[in-house]
Coordinates of C-alpha atoms in Angstrom, one line a residue:
Chain A
X1 CA 0.0 0.0 0.0
X2 CA 2.6 2.5 1.1
X3 CA 4.9 1.8 -1.8
X4 CA 2.0 2.3 -4.2
X5 CA 1.3 5.7 -2.7
X6 CA 4.9 6.6 -3.0
X7 CA 5.0 5.6 -6.6
X8 CA 1.8 7.6 -7.5
X9 CA 3.2 10.6 -5.6
X10 CA 6.5 10.4 -7.5
X11 CA 4.6 10.4 -10.8
X12 CA 2.6 13.4 -9.7
X13 CA 5.7 15.3 -8.7
X14 CA 7.5 14.3 -11.9
X15 CA 4.6 15.5 -14.0
X16 CA 4.6 18.8 -12.0
X17 CA 8.3 19.3 -12.5
X18 CA 7.9 19.0 -16.3
X19 CA 5.0 21.4 -16.3
X20 CA 6.9 23.9 -14.1
X21 CA 9.9 23.7 -16.4
X22 CA 7.7 24.5 -19.3
X23 CA 6.1 27.5 -17.4
X24 CA 9.6 28.8 -16.5
X25 CA 10.6 28.7 -20.2
X26 CA 7.4 30.7 -21.1
X27 CA 8.1 33.2 -18.4
X28 CA 11.7 33.7 -19.5
X29 CA 10.7 34.0 -23.2
X30 CA 8.2 36.7 -22.2
X31 CA 10.6 38.5 -19.9
X32 CA 8.3 38.3 -17.0
X33 CA 9.7 37.8 -13.5
X34 CA 7.6 35.4 -11.3
X35 CA 7.7 35.5 -7.5
X36 CA 5.8 33.1 -5.3
X37 CA 4.9 33.7 -1.6
X38 CA 4.5 30.8 0.8
X39 CA 3.7 30.8 4.6
X40 CA 1.3 29.7 7.3
X41 CA -2.2 30.9 7.0
X42 CA -2.3 34.4 8.5
X43 CA 1.3 35.3 8.2
X44 CA 0.4 38.3 6.1
X45 CA 1.0 37.1 2.5
X46 CA -2.0 39.0 1.1
X47 CA -1.3 42.2 3.0
X48 CA 2.4 42.2 2.0
X49 CA 1.3 41.5 -1.6
X50 CA -1.3 44.2 -1.6
X51 CA 1.3 46.8 -0.5
X52 CA 3.9 45.4 -3.0
X53 CA 1.4 45.6 -5.9
X54 CA 0.6 49.2 -5.0
X55 CA 4.3 50.1 -4.7
X56 CA 5.2 48.5 -8.1
X57 CA 2.1 49.4 -10.1
X58 CA 3.2 53.0 -10.9
X59 CA 6.5 51.9 -12.4
X60 CA 6.0 48.3 -13.6
X61 CA 3.3 46.1 -15.2
X62 CA 2.2 43.7 -12.5
X63 CA -0.4 40.9 -12.0
X64 CA -1.1 38.3 -9.4
X65 CA -2.5 34.8 -8.9
X66 CA -3.8 33.9 -5.5
X67 CA -4.5 30.4 -4.2
X68 CA -7.0 29.5 -1.5
X69 CA -9.2 26.5 -0.6
X70 CA -12.3 28.6 -0.9
X71 CA -13.5 32.2 -1.4
X72 CA -12.5 35.0 -3.7
X73 CA -11.6 37.3 -0.7
X74 CA -7.9 37.5 -1.3
X75 CA -8.4 38.3 -5.0
X76 CA -10.9 41.0 -4.1
X77 CA -8.5 42.5 -1.7
X78 CA -5.6 42.5 -4.2
X79 CA -7.7 43.9 -7.0
X80 CA -8.0 47.1 -5.0
X81 CA -4.4 47.7 -6.1
X82 CA -5.8 48.2 -9.6
X83 CA -3.9 45.3 -11.2
X84 CA -5.1 42.1 -12.9
X85 CA -5.6 39.4 -10.3
X86 CA -7.0 35.9 -10.6
X87 CA -8.1 33.6 -7.7
X88 CA -7.3 29.9 -7.9
X89 CA -9.6 27.9 -5.5
X90 CA -8.2 24.5 -4.7
X91 CA -11.1 22.9 -2.9
X92 CA -9.4 20.5 -0.4
X93 CA -5.9 20.6 -2.0
X94 CA -3.3 22.1 0.3
X95 CA -1.0 23.7 -2.3
X96 CA -0.9 25.1 -5.8
X97 CA 0.7 23.1 -8.6
X98 CA 2.2 24.0 -12.0
X99 CA -1.0 22.9 -13.8
X100 CA -3.2 25.2 -11.8
X101 CA -0.9 28.1 -12.4
X102 CA -0.8 27.3 -16.2
X103 CA -4.6 27.2 -16.3
X104 CA -5.0 30.4 -14.4
X105 CA -2.6 32.3 -16.7
X106 CA -4.7 31.4 -19.8
X107 CA -5.5 34.5 -21.9
X108 CA -2.9 36.7 -20.2
X109 CA -0.3 38.2 -22.5
X110 CA 2.8 37.4 -20.4
X111 CA 5.0 39.6 -22.6
X112 CA 3.0 42.6 -21.5
X113 CA 3.9 42.0 -17.8
X114 CA 7.0 42.7 -15.8
X115 CA 6.0 40.8 -12.6
X116 CA 3.6 38.0 -11.8
X117 CA 3.1 37.2 -8.1
X118 CA 1.7 33.9 -7.0
X119 CA 0.3 33.7 -3.5
X120 CA 0.2 30.0 -2.5
X121 CA -2.4 28.4 -0.2
X122 CA -1.5 29.1 3.5
X123 CA 0.5 26.1 4.4
X124 CA 4.0 25.5 5.7
X125 CA 4.2 21.9 4.5
X126 CA 2.6 21.0 1.2
X127 CA 3.7 23.8 -1.1
X128 CA 7.4 22.9 -0.6
X129 CA 7.3 19.9 -3.0
X130 CA 5.6 21.8 -5.9
X131 CA 7.7 23.9 -8.3
X132 CA 5.5 26.5 -9.9
X133 CA 8.0 27.7 -12.4
X134 CA 8.7 30.8 -10.3
X135 CA 12.0 32.6 -10.3
X136 CA 11.9 33.6 -6.7
X137 CA 10.3 31.7 -3.8
X138 CA 9.7 33.8 -0.7
X139 CA 8.8 32.2 2.6
X140 CA 7.1 34.5 5.1
X141 CA 7.4 34.2 8.9
X142 CA 5.4 36.6 11.1
X143 CA 6.7 37.7 14.4
X144 CA 3.6 36.3 16.2
X145 CA 4.3 32.7 15.0
X146 CA 7.2 31.9 17.2
X147 CA 10.9 31.8 16.5
X148 CA 11.1 28.0 16.1
X149 CA 9.2 27.7 12.8
X150 CA 12.3 27.3 10.6
X151 CA 13.4 24.3 12.6
X152 CA 9.9 22.7 12.9
X153 CA 9.0 23.2 9.2
X154 CA 12.5 22.8 7.5
X155 CA 11.3 21.7 4.0
X156 CA 9.6 25.0 3.2
X157 CA 12.5 27.0 4.4
X158 CA 14.9 24.7 2.5
X159 CA 13.1 25.4 -0.8
X160 CA 12.9 29.2 -0.4
X161 CA 15.2 31.8 -2.0
X162 CA 14.5 34.6 0.6
X163 CA 12.8 34.7 4.0
X164 CA 10.7 37.7 4.9
X165 CA 9.9 38.4 8.6
X166 CA 6.5 40.1 8.6
X167 CA 4.3 42.1 11.1
X168 CA 7.4 43.7 12.7
X169 CA 5.1 46.3 14.2
X170 CA 3.9 43.6 16.6
X171 CA 7.3 42.3 17.6
X172 CA 7.4 44.0 21.0
X173 CA 3.7 43.1 21.8
X174 CA 4.5 39.5 20.8
X175 CA 7.8 39.2 22.7
X176 CA 9.5 38.3 19.4
X177 CA 13.0 37.2 19.9
X178 CA 14.6 38.5 16.7
X179 CA 18.1 37.1 17.4
X180 CA 16.7 33.6 18.1
X181 CA 14.6 33.7 14.9
X182 CA 17.6 34.8 12.8
X183 CA 19.8 32.1 14.5
X184 CA 17.2 29.4 13.7
X185 CA 17.0 30.4 10.0
X186 CA 20.7 30.5 9.7
X187 CA 21.1 27.2 11.5
X188 CA 18.9 25.6 8.9
X189 CA 19.9 27.6 5.8
X190 CA 23.3 29.2 6.4
X191 CA 23.4 32.5 4.5
X192 CA 19.8 32.6 3.5
X193 CA 18.8 36.3 2.9
X194 CA 16.3 37.6 5.4
X195 CA 14.3 40.8 5.0
X196 CA 12.2 42.3 7.8
X197 CA 9.0 44.3 7.1
X198 CA 5.9 45.7 8.5
X199 CA 3.3 46.2 5.7
X200 CA 1.2 48.2 8.2
X201 CA 3.8 50.8 9.1
X202 CA 5.7 50.5 5.8
X203 CA 9.0 49.7 7.6
X204 CA 11.3 47.7 5.4
X205 CA 8.9 47.9 2.4
X206 CA 11.1 50.0 0.2
X207 CA 14.1 47.6 0.6
X208 CA 11.8 44.7 -0.2
X209 CA 10.4 46.3 -3.3
X210 CA 13.9 47.4 -4.5
X211 CA 15.1 43.8 -3.9
X212 CA 12.4 42.6 -6.2
X213 CA 13.2 45.1 -8.9
X214 CA 16.9 44.4 -8.8
X215 CA 16.4 40.6 -8.9
X216 CA 14.0 41.0 -11.8
X217 CA 16.6 43.1 -13.8
X218 CA 19.3 40.5 -13.2
X219 CA 17.0 37.6 -14.1
X220 CA 15.5 39.0 -17.2
X221 CA 19.0 39.9 -18.5
X222 CA 20.4 36.5 -17.8
X223 CA 17.4 34.7 -19.3
X224 CA 17.8 36.8 -22.5
X225 CA 21.5 35.9 -22.6
X226 CA 20.6 32.2 -22.4
X227 CA 18.0 32.6 -25.1
X228 CA 20.4 34.2 -27.5
X229 CA 23.6 32.5 -26.3
Chain B
X1 CA -3.9 9.4 -13.4
X2 CA -6.2 11.5 -11.3
X3 CA -8.7 8.7 -10.7
X4 CA -6.0 6.4 -9.6
X5 CA -4.8 9.0 -7.0
X6 CA -8.4 9.5 -5.7
X7 CA -8.7 5.7 -5.4
X8 CA -5.5 5.3 -3.4
X9 CA -6.5 8.3 -1.2
X10 CA -9.8 6.7 -0.5
X11 CA -8.2 3.5 0.5
X12 CA -5.8 5.4 2.9
X13 CA -8.7 7.3 4.4
X14 CA -10.8 4.2 4.8
X15 CA -7.9 2.4 6.6
X16 CA -7.5 5.5 8.8
X17 CA -11.2 5.5 9.7
X18 CA -11.0 1.9 10.8
X19 CA -7.9 2.4 12.9
X20 CA -9.5 5.6 14.4
X21 CA -12.6 3.7 15.3
X22 CA -10.5 1.0 17.0
X23 CA -8.6 3.7 18.9
X24 CA -11.8 5.3 20.1
X25 CA -13.1 1.9 21.4
X26 CA -9.8 1.6 23.4
X27 CA -10.1 5.1 24.8
X28 CA -13.7 4.5 25.8
X29 CA -12.9 1.2 27.4
X30 CA -10.1 2.8 29.4
X31 CA -12.2 5.8 30.4
X32 CA -9.7 8.2 29.0
X33 CA -10.9 11.4 27.3
X34 CA -8.9 12.4 24.2
X35 CA -8.7 15.9 22.9
X36 CA -6.9 17.0 19.7
X37 CA -5.7 20.5 18.8
X38 CA -5.5 21.7 15.2
X39 CA -4.4 25.0 13.8
X40 CA -2.0 26.9 11.6
X41 CA 1.7 26.8 12.7
X42 CA 2.2 29.5 15.3
X43 CA -1.4 29.8 16.5
X44 CA -0.4 28.9 20.0
X45 CA -1.3 25.2 20.3
X46 CA 1.8 24.3 22.4
X47 CA 1.5 27.3 24.7
X48 CA -2.2 26.6 25.3
X49 CA -1.5 23.0 25.9
X50 CA 1.4 23.7 28.3
X51 CA -0.9 25.9 30.4
X52 CA -3.7 23.3 30.2
X53 CA -1.5 20.5 31.3
X54 CA -0.3 22.5 34.3
X55 CA -3.9 23.4 35.3
X56 CA -5.1 19.9 35.0
X57 CA -2.1 18.0 36.4
X58 CA -2.9 18.6 40.1
X59 CA -6.4 17.1 39.8
X60 CA -6.3 14.7 36.9
X61 CA -4.0 12.2 35.2
X62 CA -2.9 13.8 31.9
X63 CA -0.5 12.9 29.1
X64 CA 0.1 14.3 25.6
X65 CA 1.3 13.4 22.1
X66 CA 2.7 16.1 19.9
X67 CA 3.2 16.0 16.2
X68 CA 5.8 18.0 14.2
X69 CA 7.6 17.4 10.9
X70 CA 10.9 17.7 12.8
X71 CA 12.5 18.3 16.2
X72 CA 11.5 17.4 19.8
X73 CA 11.1 21.0 20.8
X74 CA 7.4 20.9 21.5
X75 CA 7.6 17.7 23.6
X76 CA 10.5 19.3 25.5
X77 CA 8.3 22.4 26.3
X78 CA 5.3 20.3 27.3
X79 CA 7.4 17.9 29.6
X80 CA 8.1 21.0 31.8
X81 CA 4.5 20.5 33.0
X82 CA 5.6 17.3 34.6
X83 CA 3.4 14.9 32.7
X84 CA 4.2 12.1 30.2
X85 CA 4.7 13.5 26.7
X86 CA 5.7 11.8 23.4
X87 CA 6.8 13.5 20.2
X88 CA 5.7 12.1 16.9
X89 CA 7.9 13.4 14.0
X90 CA 6.2 13.0 10.6
X91 CA 9.1 13.9 8.3
X92 CA 7.3 15.5 5.3
X93 CA 3.8 14.4 6.2
X94 CA 1.5 17.3 6.9
X95 CA -0.8 15.7 9.5
X96 CA -1.0 12.9 12.1
X97 CA -3.0 9.8 11.3
X98 CA -4.6 7.1 13.5
X99 CA -1.7 4.7 12.9
X100 CA 0.9 7.2 14.2
X101 CA -1.2 7.9 17.3
X102 CA -1.7 4.1 17.9
X103 CA 2.1 3.6 17.6
X104 CA 2.9 6.5 19.9
X105 CA 0.6 5.2 22.6
X106 CA 2.4 1.9 22.8
X107 CA 3.3 1.0 26.4
X108 CA 1.1 3.6 28.0
X109 CA -1.6 2.2 30.4
X110 CA -4.6 4.2 29.1
X111 CA -6.7 3.1 32.0
X112 CA -4.4 5.0 34.3
X113 CA -5.0 8.3 32.5
X114 CA -8.0 10.7 32.5
X115 CA -6.9 12.9 29.6
X116 CA -4.7 12.4 26.5
X117 CA -4.1 15.5 24.4
X118 CA -2.9 15.2 20.8
X119 CA -1.3 18.3 19.3
X120 CA -1.4 17.9 15.5
X121 CA 1.1 19.2 13.0
X122 CA 0.6 22.9 12.4
X123 CA -1.7 22.9 9.3
X124 CA -5.1 24.2 8.5
X125 CA -5.8 21.8 5.7
X126 CA -4.4 18.3 5.9
X127 CA -5.5 17.3 9.4
X128 CA -9.1 17.8 8.6
X129 CA -9.4 14.5 6.8
X130 CA -7.9 12.3 9.4
X131 CA -9.9 11.0 12.4
X132 CA -7.5 10.3 15.2
X133 CA -10.1 8.6 17.5
X134 CA -10.3 11.8 19.6
X135 CA -13.5 12.7 21.5
X136 CA -13.1 16.4 21.0
X137 CA -11.4 18.2 18.2
X138 CA -10.4 21.8 18.9
X139 CA -9.5 24.3 16.2
X140 CA -7.4 27.3 17.3
X141 CA -7.5 30.7 15.6
X142 CA -5.1 33.3 16.9
X143 CA -6.1 37.0 16.8
X144 CA -3.1 37.8 14.7
X145 CA -4.1 35.5 11.8
X146 CA -7.0 37.5 10.4
X147 CA -10.7 37.1 10.9
X148 CA -11.3 35.4 7.5
X149 CA -9.6 32.1 8.2
X150 CA -12.9 30.1 8.9
X151 CA -14.1 31.1 5.4
X152 CA -10.8 30.4 3.7
X153 CA -10.1 27.1 5.4
X154 CA -13.7 25.7 5.8
X155 CA -12.9 22.0 6.1
X156 CA -10.9 22.2 9.3
X157 CA -13.6 24.4 10.9
X158 CA -16.2 22.0 9.7
X159 CA -14.6 19.0 11.4
X160 CA -14.0 20.7 14.8
X161 CA -16.2 20.5 17.9
X162 CA -15.0 23.8 19.5
X163 CA -13.1 26.8 18.2
X164 CA -10.7 28.6 20.6
X165 CA -9.6 32.1 19.8
X166 CA -6.0 32.4 21.2
X167 CA -3.6 35.2 22.0
X168 CA -6.4 37.6 23.0
X169 CA -3.8 39.8 24.8
X170 CA -2.6 40.8 21.3
X171 CA -6.1 41.6 20.0
X172 CA -5.7 45.4 20.3
X173 CA -2.2 45.5 18.9
X174 CA -3.3 43.3 16.0
X175 CA -6.5 45.3 15.3
X176 CA -8.5 42.1 15.7
X177 CA -12.1 42.5 14.7
X178 CA -13.8 40.1 17.2
X179 CA -17.3 40.6 15.9
X180 CA -16.2 39.8 12.3
X181 CA -14.3 36.7 13.4
X182 CA -17.3 35.4 15.4
X183 CA -19.6 36.2 12.5
X184 CA -17.4 34.3 10.0
X185 CA -17.3 31.3 12.3
X186 CA -21.0 31.4 12.8
X187 CA -21.6 31.8 9.0
X188 CA -19.7 28.6 8.3
X189 CA -20.7 26.6 11.4
X190 CA -23.9 28.1 13.0
X191 CA -23.9 27.5 16.7
X192 CA -20.3 26.3 16.9
X193 CA -19.0 26.9 20.5
X194 CA -16.2 29.5 20.6
X195 CA -14.0 30.1 23.6
X196 CA -11.6 33.0 23.9
X197 CA -8.3 32.8 25.8
X198 CA -4.9 34.3 26.4
X199 CA -2.5 31.6 27.7
X200 CA -0.1 34.4 28.5
X201 CA -2.4 36.5 30.8
X202 CA -4.5 33.5 31.8
X203 CA -7.7 35.2 30.6
X204 CA -10.4 32.6 29.7
X205 CA -8.2 29.7 30.8
X206 CA -10.3 28.6 33.7
X207 CA -13.5 28.4 31.5
X208 CA -11.5 26.4 28.9
X209 CA -10.2 23.9 31.6
X210 CA -13.7 23.6 33.2
X211 CA -15.2 23.0 29.7
X212 CA -12.7 20.1 29.2
X213 CA -13.4 18.6 32.7
X214 CA -17.2 18.8 32.2
X215 CA -17.1 17.3 28.7
X216 CA -14.8 14.5 30.0
X217 CA -17.3 13.7 32.8
X218 CA -20.2 13.5 30.3
X219 CA -18.2 11.5 27.7
X220 CA -16.9 8.9 30.2
X221 CA -20.3 8.4 31.7
X222 CA -22.0 8.0 28.3
X223 CA -19.2 5.6 27.1
X224 CA -19.6 3.5 30.2
X225 CA -23.4 3.4 29.6
X226 CA -22.9 2.2 26.1
X227 CA -20.5 -0.5 27.3
X228 CA -22.9 -1.9 29.8
X229 CA -26.1 -1.1 27.9

């Protein structure tokens, strides 16, 4: 029984990897930079994204996909930033996969976009195994969640390119031990870049947005070089 | 492909349900009341449980199982309450199942216990499908997570017997909209009992502990009646 499940799961992951690779090729060819956000439910993905879309919208062409088991609430919130947003509802599935992303992109002219953001279902476990073709995977950790999350949910931190500590305005109220959180991240992933923000007060937001723009510039140049290389 | 996955998943769930039923029979025969806690990572399951174990330990025989992908950290924290605690590490699996619970209980004399608490892996999605043989399933929602979680993660709220709103001491700092949270819970699950606590300040903790003791008394009496009926 167990070995049959493992075998089926391997097939699913292999199929996802192939689809993700295809998506990444499409993104590179279109010159669009794709960023995914993963975290627990309630770590502030939607709030961070809402502020990020507003900050980028005046100077870049941005769009977003947002995953949830149910409701269009997050898409409704993000649309207030005045950019194209599509909701993916997964039903009982605890993560997005490359096929869902591909389907949700249908009809969008990727070459007319600079950034696509993908907000995953709130989950610190399942999304780690599914490549979505993104260029940058960002794991969020809010100051109210406890400093030990990187050690207790290692897989998701191991697959991320950057960690963002959110809700910094609540750090004092929540007795957040910043040094311990940074130590735990570094113990698991030595050298992983960590940004600290509060979407509510705006602290750290300009560094975060600059980081995205800089990484996009590097990525798009390097993808173009590969294309013509 | 998809239909084969569904079929395998159905077999897994059916096997789990049979094992969970068997566990529940053992719990009832031993007169032990079993409570499981589910929530996002960082909603305060371990802190609530630590305070609950301390409150119950002087007047009842209590023990706990605690699930995590990795580390013995939660078990170490809970053992400070001076009660038997076992850690279940699930690796990459996003939930506990009845088999893991059965294995972790090995060697414990259930008849010598009044309460067993089971803290699930932090996840608002996967644990909802797995019956662990518990008598009471408690879903936690912290005030920092956002009032919309019941609507966005309906399955877990649909399988719970009680909702507990945690970290009430942070409600003001987090701009928690209590009325909206209660409205969202009630919209999804009309009449679901909701308790509100702060393990840090102790607010609401005595009601919560009394609720557990009362429910245990009712459950154990009714199970005994069924046994001899």
